[in-house]
Short mmCIF file of C-alpha atoms and ligand atoms in Angstrom, two decimals:
data_model
loop_
_atom_site.label_atom_id
_atom_site.label_comp_id
_atom_site.label_asym_id
_atom_site.label_seq_id
_atom_site.Cartn_x
_atom_site.Cartn_y
_atom_site.Cartn_z
CA MET R 2 -25.50 -7.79 -22.19
CA SER R 3 -25.52 -4.04 -22.15
CA LEU R 4 -22.44 -2.38 -20.70
CA ASP R 5 -23.82 1.05 -21.59
CA ALA R 6 -26.77 0.56 -19.24
CA VAL R 7 -24.38 -0.35 -16.41
CA LEU R 8 -22.25 2.72 -17.11
CA SER R 9 -25.31 5.00 -17.08
CA ARG R 10 -26.47 3.43 -13.84
CA ILE R 11 -23.04 4.16 -12.34
CA ASP R 12 -23.33 7.80 -13.42
CA THR R 13 -26.78 8.31 -11.91
CA ASP R 14 -25.91 6.42 -8.71
CA LEU R 15 -22.68 8.38 -8.09
CA PRO R 16 -24.12 10.63 -5.33
CA ALA R 17 -25.46 7.60 -3.43
CA ALA R 18 -22.18 5.71 -3.99
CA THR R 19 -20.29 8.70 -2.58
CA ASP R 20 -22.53 8.74 0.51
CA ARG R 21 -21.82 5.06 1.09
CA LEU R 22 -18.08 5.69 0.84
CA LEU R 23 -18.35 8.61 3.28
CA ASP R 24 -20.12 6.27 5.73
CA LEU R 25 -17.28 3.77 5.55
CA LEU R 26 -14.69 6.54 5.90
CA ARG R 27 -16.28 7.67 9.17
CA ILE R 28 -15.15 4.42 10.82
CA PRO R 29 -11.61 4.95 12.20
CA SER R 30 -10.27 1.47 11.35
CA ILE R 31 -6.60 2.06 12.20
CA SER R 32 -5.18 -1.45 12.33
CA THR R 33 -1.83 -0.78 13.93
CA ASP R 34 -3.25 0.87 17.08
CA PRO R 35 -4.99 -1.48 19.56
CA ALA R 36 -7.19 1.43 20.69
CA PHE R 37 -9.07 1.11 17.37
CA LYS R 38 -9.67 -2.64 17.47
CA ASP R 39 -13.45 -2.28 17.80
CA ASP R 40 -13.51 0.18 14.92
CA CYS R 41 -11.75 -2.34 12.69
CA ASP R 42 -14.49 -4.77 13.64
CA THR R 43 -17.16 -2.19 12.83
CA ALA R 44 -15.64 -1.54 9.39
CA ALA R 45 -15.65 -5.30 8.72
CA ASP R 46 -19.34 -5.49 9.79
CA TRP R 47 -20.18 -2.56 7.53
CA LEU R 48 -18.68 -4.36 4.55
CA VAL R 49 -20.34 -7.67 5.43
CA ASP R 50 -23.73 -5.92 5.48
CA ASP R 51 -23.07 -4.03 2.28
CA LEU R 52 -21.96 -7.13 0.36
CA ASN R 53 -24.86 -9.19 1.72
CA SER R 54 -27.22 -6.49 0.46
CA LEU R 55 -25.83 -7.22 -3.02
CA GLY R 56 -26.60 -10.90 -2.67
CA VAL R 57 -22.97 -11.83 -1.97
CA ARG R 58 -22.92 -14.48 0.79
CA THR R 59 -20.49 -12.71 3.10
CA GLU R 60 -19.08 -13.44 6.52
CA LYS R 61 -16.72 -11.81 8.95
CA ARG R 62 -13.99 -14.35 9.69
CA THR R 63 -12.06 -13.99 12.89
CA THR R 64 -8.26 -14.19 12.99
CA PRO R 65 -5.82 -13.66 15.86
CA GLY R 66 -5.74 -10.04 14.67
CA HIS R 67 -8.43 -8.08 12.82
CA PRO R 68 -11.14 -9.96 10.94
CA MET R 69 -11.16 -10.86 7.26
CA VAL R 70 -14.30 -10.30 5.20
CA VAL R 71 -14.96 -13.14 2.75
CA GLY R 72 -17.91 -13.31 0.38
CA HIS R 73 -18.97 -15.47 -2.55
CA ILE R 74 -21.47 -15.13 -5.33
CA ASP R 75 -22.05 -17.67 -8.07
CA GLY R 76 -22.16 -16.83 -11.70
CA PRO R 77 -21.10 -18.05 -15.14
CA GLY R 78 -17.69 -17.65 -16.72
CA PRO R 79 -14.38 -17.29 -14.96
CA HIS R 80 -13.96 -17.16 -11.20
CA LEU R 81 -12.53 -13.78 -10.19
CA LEU R 82 -11.40 -12.82 -6.72
CA PHE R 83 -11.35 -9.21 -5.58
CA TYR R 84 -8.99 -8.03 -2.83
CA GLY R 85 -8.86 -4.70 -1.00
CA HIS R 86 -8.14 -3.60 2.57
CA TYR R 87 -10.48 -1.79 4.94
CA ASP R 88 -7.83 -0.78 7.49
CA VAL R 89 -6.14 2.61 7.35
CA GLN R 90 -2.96 4.27 8.54
CA PRO R 91 -2.74 6.29 11.79
CA VAL R 92 -3.54 9.99 11.39
CA ASP R 93 -0.47 11.50 13.08
CA PRO R 94 0.54 14.30 12.90
CA ILE R 95 -3.09 15.23 13.55
CA ASP R 96 -2.49 19.00 13.75
CA LEU R 97 -1.46 19.05 10.07
CA TRP R 98 -4.97 17.96 8.99
CA ASP R 99 -7.31 20.71 7.82
CA ASN R 100 -10.32 18.71 9.00
CA ASP R 101 -11.06 15.72 11.22
CA PRO R 102 -9.59 12.72 9.30
CA PHE R 103 -12.70 10.69 10.16
CA ASP R 104 -15.21 13.38 9.31
CA PRO R 105 -14.73 13.07 5.55
CA ARG R 106 -16.01 15.69 3.15
CA ILE R 107 -16.27 16.54 -0.51
CA GLU R 108 -14.07 19.50 -1.29
CA ASP R 109 -13.77 21.55 -4.47
CA THR R 110 -10.15 22.08 -5.50
CA ALA R 111 -8.49 23.69 -8.52
CA LYS R 112 -8.10 20.20 -10.01
CA GLY R 113 -11.74 19.21 -9.36
CA PRO R 114 -13.75 17.72 -6.49
CA VAL R 115 -12.00 15.42 -4.02
CA ILE R 116 -13.11 13.15 -1.19
CA ARG R 117 -10.95 14.15 1.79
CA GLY R 118 -10.36 11.82 4.77
CA ARG R 119 -8.14 9.04 6.07
CA GLY R 120 -8.47 5.93 3.91
CA SER R 121 -10.21 7.76 1.05
CA SER R 122 -7.50 6.62 -1.36
CA ASP R 123 -5.76 3.89 0.65
CA ASP R 124 -7.85 1.83 0.40
CA LYS R 125 -11.54 2.34 1.18
CA GLY R 126 -12.27 4.54 -1.85
CA GLN R 127 -10.47 2.08 -4.07
CA LEU R 128 -12.17 -1.03 -2.73
CA MET R 129 -15.57 0.63 -3.05
CA THR R 130 -14.92 1.26 -6.77
CA PHE R 131 -15.20 -2.47 -7.35
CA ILE R 132 -18.18 -3.00 -5.02
CA GLU R 133 -20.04 -0.10 -6.67
CA ALA R 134 -19.37 -1.53 -10.14
CA CYS R 135 -20.90 -4.82 -8.96
CA ARG R 136 -23.86 -2.99 -7.42
CA ALA R 137 -24.60 -1.21 -10.71
CA TRP R 138 -24.18 -4.43 -12.69
CA LYS R 139 -26.57 -6.27 -10.39
CA ALA R 140 -29.12 -3.44 -10.53
CA VAL R 141 -29.16 -3.50 -14.33
CA HIS R 142 -28.85 -7.22 -15.05
CA GLY R 143 -30.20 -8.82 -11.88
CA SER R 144 -27.02 -10.90 -11.47
CA LEU R 145 -23.27 -10.62 -11.83
CA PRO R 146 -21.44 -11.69 -15.00
CA CYS R 147 -19.13 -14.20 -13.32
CA LYS R 148 -18.40 -16.13 -10.19
CA LEU R 149 -16.88 -13.74 -7.67
CA THR R 150 -15.08 -14.03 -4.35
CA PHE R 151 -14.51 -10.96 -2.20
CA PHE R 152 -11.54 -11.02 0.15
CA LEU R 153 -11.13 -7.87 2.24
CA GLU R 154 -8.39 -7.56 4.81
CA GLY R 155 -8.09 -5.41 7.94
CA GLU R 156 -4.38 -5.69 8.66
CA GLU R 157 -2.67 -4.59 5.45
CA GLU R 158 -1.29 -1.39 6.90
CA SER R 159 0.22 -3.24 9.84
CA GLY R 160 2.10 -5.95 8.01
CA SER R 161 -0.73 -8.50 7.51
CA PRO R 162 0.27 -10.82 10.38
CA SER R 163 -2.80 -13.07 9.97
CA LEU R 164 -2.84 -13.18 6.20
CA VAL R 165 -0.58 -16.09 5.27
CA PRO R 166 -2.00 -18.53 7.84
CA PHE R 167 -5.53 -17.53 6.76
CA MET R 168 -4.76 -18.02 3.07
CA GLN R 169 -3.13 -21.37 3.78
CA ALA R 170 -6.06 -22.55 5.89
CA HIS R 171 -8.65 -21.44 3.29
CA ALA R 172 -6.71 -22.06 0.11
CA ASP R 173 -9.46 -24.03 -1.62
CA GLU R 174 -12.04 -21.37 -0.85
CA LEU R 175 -9.82 -18.51 -2.07
CA LYS R 176 -8.38 -20.04 -5.26
CA SER R 177 -9.53 -18.23 -8.39
CA ASP R 178 -8.66 -17.80 -12.05
CA LEU R 179 -7.54 -14.23 -11.48
CA ALA R 180 -7.07 -12.14 -8.31
CA LEU R 181 -7.96 -8.48 -8.87
CA ILE R 182 -6.26 -6.11 -6.42
CA CYS R 183 -7.34 -2.48 -6.17
CA ASP R 184 -4.66 -0.82 -4.05
CA THR R 185 -2.39 0.95 -6.56
CA GLY R 186 -2.50 4.11 -8.64
CA LEU R 187 -2.76 5.64 -12.07
CA PHE R 188 0.39 6.56 -13.93
CA GLU R 189 0.83 10.35 -13.78
CA SER R 190 -2.76 11.28 -12.95
CA LYS R 191 -4.62 10.68 -16.25
CA THR R 192 -3.11 7.43 -17.55
CA PRO R 193 -4.59 4.17 -16.29
CA ALA R 194 -2.11 1.49 -15.35
CA ILE R 195 -1.70 -2.19 -14.57
CA VAL R 196 1.11 -2.78 -12.08
CA THR R 197 3.35 -5.71 -12.95
CA MET R 198 6.14 -5.27 -10.39
CA LEU R 199 5.87 -4.52 -6.68
CA ARG R 200 8.70 -4.06 -4.24
CA GLY R 201 8.96 -6.19 -1.12
CA LEU R 202 9.44 -4.77 2.36
CA LEU R 203 11.52 -5.52 5.43
CA GLY R 204 10.84 -3.52 8.60
CA GLU R 205 13.25 -3.36 11.54
CA GLU R 206 13.17 -1.36 14.75
CA ILE R 207 16.46 -0.84 16.60
CA THR R 208 16.95 0.22 20.19
CA VAL R 209 20.48 1.09 21.24
CA THR R 210 21.03 1.40 24.99
CA GLY R 211 24.00 2.81 26.87
CA PRO R 212 24.04 4.15 30.45
CA LYS R 213 21.42 2.62 32.72
CA ILE R 214 19.76 6.01 33.31
CA ASP R 215 19.68 9.37 31.54
CA LEU R 216 22.75 11.35 32.65
CA HIS R 217 23.70 15.00 33.09
CA SER R 218 25.67 15.77 29.91
CA GLY R 219 27.96 18.14 31.78
CA MET R 220 28.87 15.62 34.42
CA TYR R 221 29.18 12.59 32.07
CA GLY R 222 29.55 14.12 28.58
CA GLY R 223 32.99 13.17 27.21
CA ILE R 224 33.52 10.05 29.28
CA ALA R 225 30.22 8.24 28.65
CA MET R 226 29.18 6.79 25.26
CA ASN R 227 26.01 8.47 23.97
CA PRO R 228 23.63 5.92 22.34
CA ILE R 229 22.29 8.55 19.93
CA ARG R 230 25.83 9.14 18.67
CA ALA R 231 26.33 5.39 18.24
CA LEU R 232 22.99 4.97 16.45
CA SER R 233 23.67 7.97 14.20
CA SER R 234 26.96 6.44 13.04
CA VAL R 235 25.18 3.24 12.11
CA VAL R 236 22.44 5.11 10.26
CA ALA R 237 24.97 7.29 8.44
CA ALA R 238 26.86 4.19 7.28
CA LEU R 239 23.85 2.49 5.68
CA HIS R 240 24.47 4.25 2.32
CA ASP R 241 27.73 4.96 0.52
CA ASP R 242 28.50 8.18 -1.37
CA THR R 243 26.92 6.85 -4.57
CA GLY R 244 23.61 6.05 -2.88
CA ARG R 245 24.16 2.29 -2.65
CA VAL R 246 23.08 0.42 0.47
CA THR R 247 26.06 -1.01 2.36
CA VAL R 248 24.47 -3.97 4.17
CA PRO R 249 26.61 -6.99 3.19
CA GLY R 250 24.99 -9.13 0.48
CA PHE R 251 22.19 -6.58 0.01
CA TYR R 252 22.35 -6.69 -3.81
CA ASP R 253 22.23 -10.51 -4.04
CA GLY R 254 19.19 -11.30 -6.18
CA VAL R 255 18.76 -7.77 -7.57
CA PRO R 256 18.26 -8.24 -11.33
CA GLU R 257 18.98 -5.83 -14.13
CA LEU R 258 15.79 -4.64 -15.81
CA PRO R 259 14.79 -6.93 -18.73
CA ASP R 260 15.17 -5.11 -22.08
CA ALA R 261 11.46 -5.36 -22.85
CA ILE R 262 10.49 -3.65 -19.59
CA GLU R 263 13.20 -1.03 -19.96
CA ALA R 264 11.79 -0.19 -23.41
CA GLN R 265 8.22 -0.04 -22.01
CA TRP R 266 9.29 2.34 -19.26
CA GLN R 267 11.22 4.56 -21.65
CA GLY R 268 7.99 4.90 -23.63
CA LEU R 269 6.29 6.32 -20.53
CA SER R 270 8.47 9.46 -20.57
CA PHE R 271 8.22 9.90 -16.81
CA ASP R 272 8.54 13.54 -15.75
CA HIS R 273 10.68 13.15 -12.64
CA ALA R 274 11.14 16.92 -12.30
CA SER R 275 7.44 17.45 -11.73
CA PHE R 276 7.13 14.25 -9.63
CA LEU R 277 9.76 15.67 -7.27
CA GLY R 278 8.71 19.29 -7.77
CA ASP R 279 5.17 18.50 -6.51
CA VAL R 280 6.64 17.59 -3.10
CA GLY R 281 9.11 20.47 -2.95
CA LEU R 282 12.20 18.57 -4.17
CA SER R 283 14.37 18.63 -7.28
CA THR R 284 17.17 16.06 -7.25
CA PRO R 285 16.87 12.24 -7.50
CA ALA R 286 18.65 10.94 -4.39
CA GLY R 287 18.94 7.20 -5.15
CA GLU R 288 21.80 5.23 -6.70
CA GLN R 289 23.53 7.71 -8.95
CA ASP R 290 23.82 5.44 -11.99
CA ARG R 291 20.09 4.66 -12.14
CA THR R 292 17.17 6.34 -13.89
CA PRO R 293 14.43 7.95 -11.76
CA LEU R 294 11.91 5.20 -12.66
CA GLU R 295 14.40 2.50 -11.71
CA MET R 296 14.93 4.27 -8.37
CA ILE R 297 11.25 4.08 -7.45
CA TRP R 298 10.19 0.83 -9.16
CA SER R 299 13.01 -1.64 -9.68
CA ARG R 300 15.89 -0.82 -7.31
CA PRO R 301 16.04 -1.74 -3.63
CA THR R 302 16.28 0.95 -0.96
CA CYS R 303 16.89 1.55 2.71
CA GLU R 304 14.98 4.33 4.47
CA VAL R 305 14.98 5.56 8.05
CA ASN R 306 11.29 6.04 8.85
CA GLY R 307 11.75 7.44 12.33
CA ILE R 308 14.52 8.20 14.79
CA TRP R 309 14.23 9.38 18.35
CA GLY R 310 15.75 9.43 21.80
CA GLY R 311 16.80 11.84 24.52
CA TYR R 312 14.91 15.03 25.19
CA THR R 313 12.63 16.13 22.35
CA GLY R 314 10.13 18.28 24.24
CA ASP R 315 9.88 22.07 24.30
CA GLY R 316 12.84 24.03 25.56
CA PHE R 317 16.17 22.40 26.19
CA LYS R 318 17.59 19.77 28.53
CA THR R 319 21.28 18.87 28.78
CA VAL R 320 20.75 15.15 28.91
CA LEU R 321 22.96 12.27 27.84
CA PRO R 322 20.22 9.73 27.05
CA SER R 323 20.20 6.12 28.06
CA ALA R 324 18.60 4.94 24.79
CA ALA R 325 18.18 5.76 21.10
CA HIS R 326 15.70 4.28 18.66
CA ALA R 327 15.19 4.04 14.91
CA LYS R 328 12.66 2.45 12.58
CA ILE R 329 14.28 1.36 9.36
CA SER R 330 12.71 -0.23 6.29
CA PHE R 331 14.13 -1.79 3.17
CA ARG R 332 12.24 -2.00 -0.14
CA LEU R 333 13.25 -5.17 -1.94
CA VAL R 334 13.23 -6.28 -5.57
CA GLY R 335 13.86 -9.38 -7.68
CA THR R 336 14.73 -12.39 -5.55
CA GLN R 337 16.32 -10.51 -2.64
CA ASP R 338 15.77 -12.65 0.45
CA PRO R 339 14.21 -10.55 3.26
CA LEU R 340 15.35 -12.93 6.01
CA ALA R 341 18.97 -13.03 4.82
CA ILE R 342 18.97 -9.23 4.65
CA ARG R 343 17.53 -9.01 8.16
CA ASP R 344 20.35 -11.27 9.47
CA ASN R 345 23.06 -9.33 7.63
CA PHE R 346 21.67 -5.99 8.75
CA ARG R 347 21.54 -7.07 12.39
CA ALA R 348 25.10 -8.43 12.23
CA MET R 349 26.32 -5.19 10.65
CA VAL R 350 24.71 -3.08 13.38
CA ARG R 351 26.12 -5.29 16.16
CA ASP R 352 29.60 -5.11 14.63
CA MET R 353 29.53 -1.34 14.35
CA LEU R 354 28.37 -0.50 17.86
CA PRO R 355 31.04 0.72 20.28
CA SER R 356 31.73 -0.68 23.70
CA ASP R 357 29.07 0.09 26.35
CA CYS R 358 26.24 -0.01 23.80
CA GLU R 359 23.72 -2.86 23.59
CA VAL R 360 21.21 -3.32 20.81
CA THR R 361 17.83 -5.01 20.56
CA PHE R 362 15.84 -5.50 17.36
CA SER R 363 12.17 -5.95 16.80
CA ASP R 364 10.77 -7.16 13.59
CA HIS R 365 8.07 -5.34 11.63
CA GLY R 366 7.44 -7.79 8.84
CA ALA R 367 9.28 -9.17 5.87
CA SER R 368 7.91 -9.79 2.40
CA ALA R 369 9.62 -10.44 -0.90
CA ALA R 370 9.07 -8.51 -4.13
CA SER R 371 6.63 -9.83 -6.71
CA MET R 372 6.32 -9.69 -10.45
CA THR R 373 3.44 -10.68 -12.77
CA GLU R 374 3.76 -11.93 -16.34
CA THR R 375 1.23 -10.31 -18.63
CA ASP R 376 0.99 -13.01 -21.29
CA ASP R 377 -2.42 -14.25 -20.06
CA PRO R 378 -4.94 -12.71 -22.55
CA SER R 379 -7.00 -11.26 -19.69
CA PHE R 380 -4.26 -8.64 -19.18
CA GLU R 381 -4.65 -7.30 -22.70
CA ALA R 382 -8.45 -7.40 -22.32
CA ALA R 383 -8.28 -5.40 -19.06
CA ARG R 384 -5.78 -2.99 -20.57
CA GLN R 385 -8.15 -2.32 -23.51
CA ALA R 386 -11.06 -1.76 -21.12
CA LEU R 387 -9.04 0.75 -19.10
CA SER R 388 -7.87 2.53 -22.24
CA GLU R 389 -11.47 2.92 -23.40
CA GLU R 390 -12.60 4.44 -20.14
CA TRP R 391 -9.69 6.87 -19.76
CA GLN R 392 -9.33 7.59 -23.50
CA VAL R 393 -5.54 7.05 -23.37
CA PRO R 394 -3.63 3.78 -23.71
CA ALA R 395 -3.23 2.07 -20.33
CA ALA R 396 0.37 1.37 -19.31
CA TYR R 397 2.13 -1.57 -17.70
CA VAL R 398 4.08 -0.04 -14.82
CA GLY R 399 6.04 -0.84 -11.67
CA CYS R 400 5.09 0.27 -8.18
CA GLY R 401 7.52 1.25 -5.47
CA GLY R 402 5.07 0.39 -2.67
CA SER R 403 4.49 -3.07 -1.25
CA ILE R 404 1.37 -5.20 -1.34
CA PRO R 405 2.59 -8.53 -0.01
CA ILE R 406 -0.62 -10.38 -0.86
CA ALA R 407 0.16 -10.12 -4.58
CA GLY R 408 3.05 -12.57 -4.09
CA HIS R 409 0.98 -14.77 -1.76
CA PHE R 410 -1.74 -15.15 -4.40
CA GLN R 411 0.93 -16.62 -6.66
CA SER R 412 2.84 -18.74 -4.15
CA ILE R 413 0.02 -20.00 -1.89
CA LEU R 414 -2.98 -20.14 -4.22
CA GLY R 415 -1.41 -20.37 -7.69
CA SER R 416 -3.68 -17.44 -8.75
CA THR R 417 -2.41 -14.66 -11.00
CA PRO R 418 -2.70 -11.21 -9.39
CA MET R 419 -3.86 -8.29 -11.54
CA LEU R 420 -3.17 -4.93 -9.87
CA ILE R 421 -5.34 -2.05 -11.03
CA GLY R 422 -6.04 1.12 -9.06
CA PHE R 423 -6.98 4.73 -9.55
CA GLY R 424 -5.04 6.65 -6.89
CA LYS R 425 -3.00 9.71 -7.88
CA ASP R 426 0.50 10.75 -6.81
CA ASP R 427 -0.90 13.74 -4.90
CA ASP R 428 -3.42 11.69 -2.85
CA ALA R 429 -1.20 12.05 0.27
CA LEU R 430 -1.32 8.34 1.15
CA HIS R 431 -0.27 7.76 4.76
CA SER R 432 -0.02 11.58 5.20
CA PRO R 433 -2.23 14.36 6.57
CA ASN R 434 -5.13 15.47 4.33
CA GLU R 435 -5.34 12.22 2.37
CA LYS R 436 -7.83 12.53 -0.51
CA TYR R 437 -9.25 10.59 -3.45
CA ASP R 438 -10.31 12.49 -6.53
CA MET R 439 -13.97 12.19 -7.44
CA GLU R 440 -12.63 11.46 -10.91
CA SER R 441 -10.70 8.45 -9.53
CA PHE R 442 -13.82 7.20 -7.75
CA HIS R 443 -16.23 7.70 -10.65
CA LYS R 444 -13.98 6.54 -13.47
CA GLY R 445 -12.65 3.78 -11.21
CA ILE R 446 -16.17 2.35 -10.84
CA ARG R 447 -16.74 2.68 -14.58
CA SER R 448 -13.37 1.04 -15.28
CA TRP R 449 -14.26 -2.04 -13.24
CA ALA R 450 -17.60 -2.37 -15.04
CA ARG R 451 -15.73 -2.33 -18.36
CA ILE R 452 -13.14 -4.79 -17.05
CA LEU R 453 -15.85 -7.18 -15.82
CA ALA R 454 -17.43 -7.00 -19.26
CA ALA R 455 -14.08 -7.61 -20.94
CA LEU R 456 -13.11 -10.57 -18.75
CA THR R 457 -16.41 -12.46 -18.87
N1 BES W 2 -1.67 0.97 -1.10
C1 BES W 2 -0.37 0.87 -0.52
C2 BES W 2 0.68 0.43 -1.54
C3 BES W 2 1.00 1.52 -2.52
C4 BES W 2 1.85 2.52 -2.14
C5 BES W 2 0.44 1.57 -3.76
C6 BES W 2 2.15 3.54 -3.01
C7 BES W 2 0.71 2.60 -4.63
C8 BES W 2 1.59 3.60 -4.25
C9 BES W 2 -0.41 -0.12 0.63
O1 BES W 2 -1.56 -0.02 1.40
C10 BES W 2 0.74 0.19 1.54
O2 BES W 2 0.89 1.29 1.97
N2 BES W 2 1.55 -0.79 1.82
C11 BES W 2 2.63 -0.63 2.75
C12 BES W 2 3.13 -1.98 3.16
C13 BES W 2 2.66 -2.44 4.49
C14 BES W 2 3.31 -3.77 4.79
C15 BES W 2 2.80 -1.46 5.60
C16 BES W 2 3.80 0.09 2.11
O3 BES W 2 4.03 -0.01 0.91
O4 BES W 2 4.50 0.77 2.86
ZN1 ZN W 3 -3.23 0.23 0.50
#
């Protein structure tokens, strides 16, 4: 088996691979917004056709939400599953984009060429790295080196409501020796990484209501409770002066970092000054007694993702609003129980609200943290393959983001997840002007070819 021939094929096919990715990026598959439902369907169809053209028997599978794409191809050796998601985040605020988010383009920047557009990094560019590696392999060898299942989701960015029932209903079909997930990043831009710890996520939306209509703040201000004031007090009380979250029982199940992982992370010599400096900040704002890497990888957090109410249009209006709203999320670690935290958070908010305020909650998903042991020899094999491609030793790292399916692979299917991705910190995930470096795309494809060779 010649890996070199596959790598050369990847190099010569890069322009065509880029065109295919641009095609997929033109489909505005925003999963959270019902206005884009048909586009999610179109993206699923695009992937079904592309995988079928590689000889992967692929179908679009309906769910109560957006469809799953599932494909199988037989082969020798181990059975690997590949997971990625074809849905993308909304584009707001649209006026901060330099170009149409769904009219992607290749742009030359000081750091090299990038593919600019919504979903380029999260996660269409990433999922295509694996598909392109398979395409090159098939073109050179006529078949793939192992049995493969493709499992592509269209609801990841909106909390994966259909995922668990789908995995439970199709457990036998989706079980594999190893589940490869391409939805994470490199470590500090040039160092490849395998993620072994992911944080969980709990999302809560709060609406605090007060007077039954908006009021004149001259006529009622002083005697009437203002729901924005009540909500602000709650939000302000969610952290203490040392940066700890104050929800009762929040730290139950939060472990101290095992010595071995602490030593590994110290070896990474993370440059937090430049990590923060790149986004115009300078001071770590988490729990004061924790290192910067702990703050983003192994400690739980509470963030207010949005807060609104009253008059927010141009000009000024002296209103005492009837409602105030906030979207709040918690990143979870260890064995923190998302449902217990949800209950305790809701009780805390109810207890804190003054008379004349009512609160309603709506739930935006709850998933626990996950952790992968790396003692299976395939981890060392994949790490070697990555190190060869990037010419620096690949690192085992944590990830502050959440990819709930990693835990579901373990708990529902008994499959070990292996998280490898090629995104960079400056890709602007979920933000305006999202991009994926051409280097990530090209070396990402080459990395998967090397990993397939190493695992089979
Ligand atoms: N690809 C991201 C996860 C990620 C974030 C990886 C940052 C590497 C760095 C994933 O698509 C994502 O954004 N997940 C959401 C969770 C979801 C339930 C909305 C997240 O982490 O906020
Ligand atoms: Zn993603």
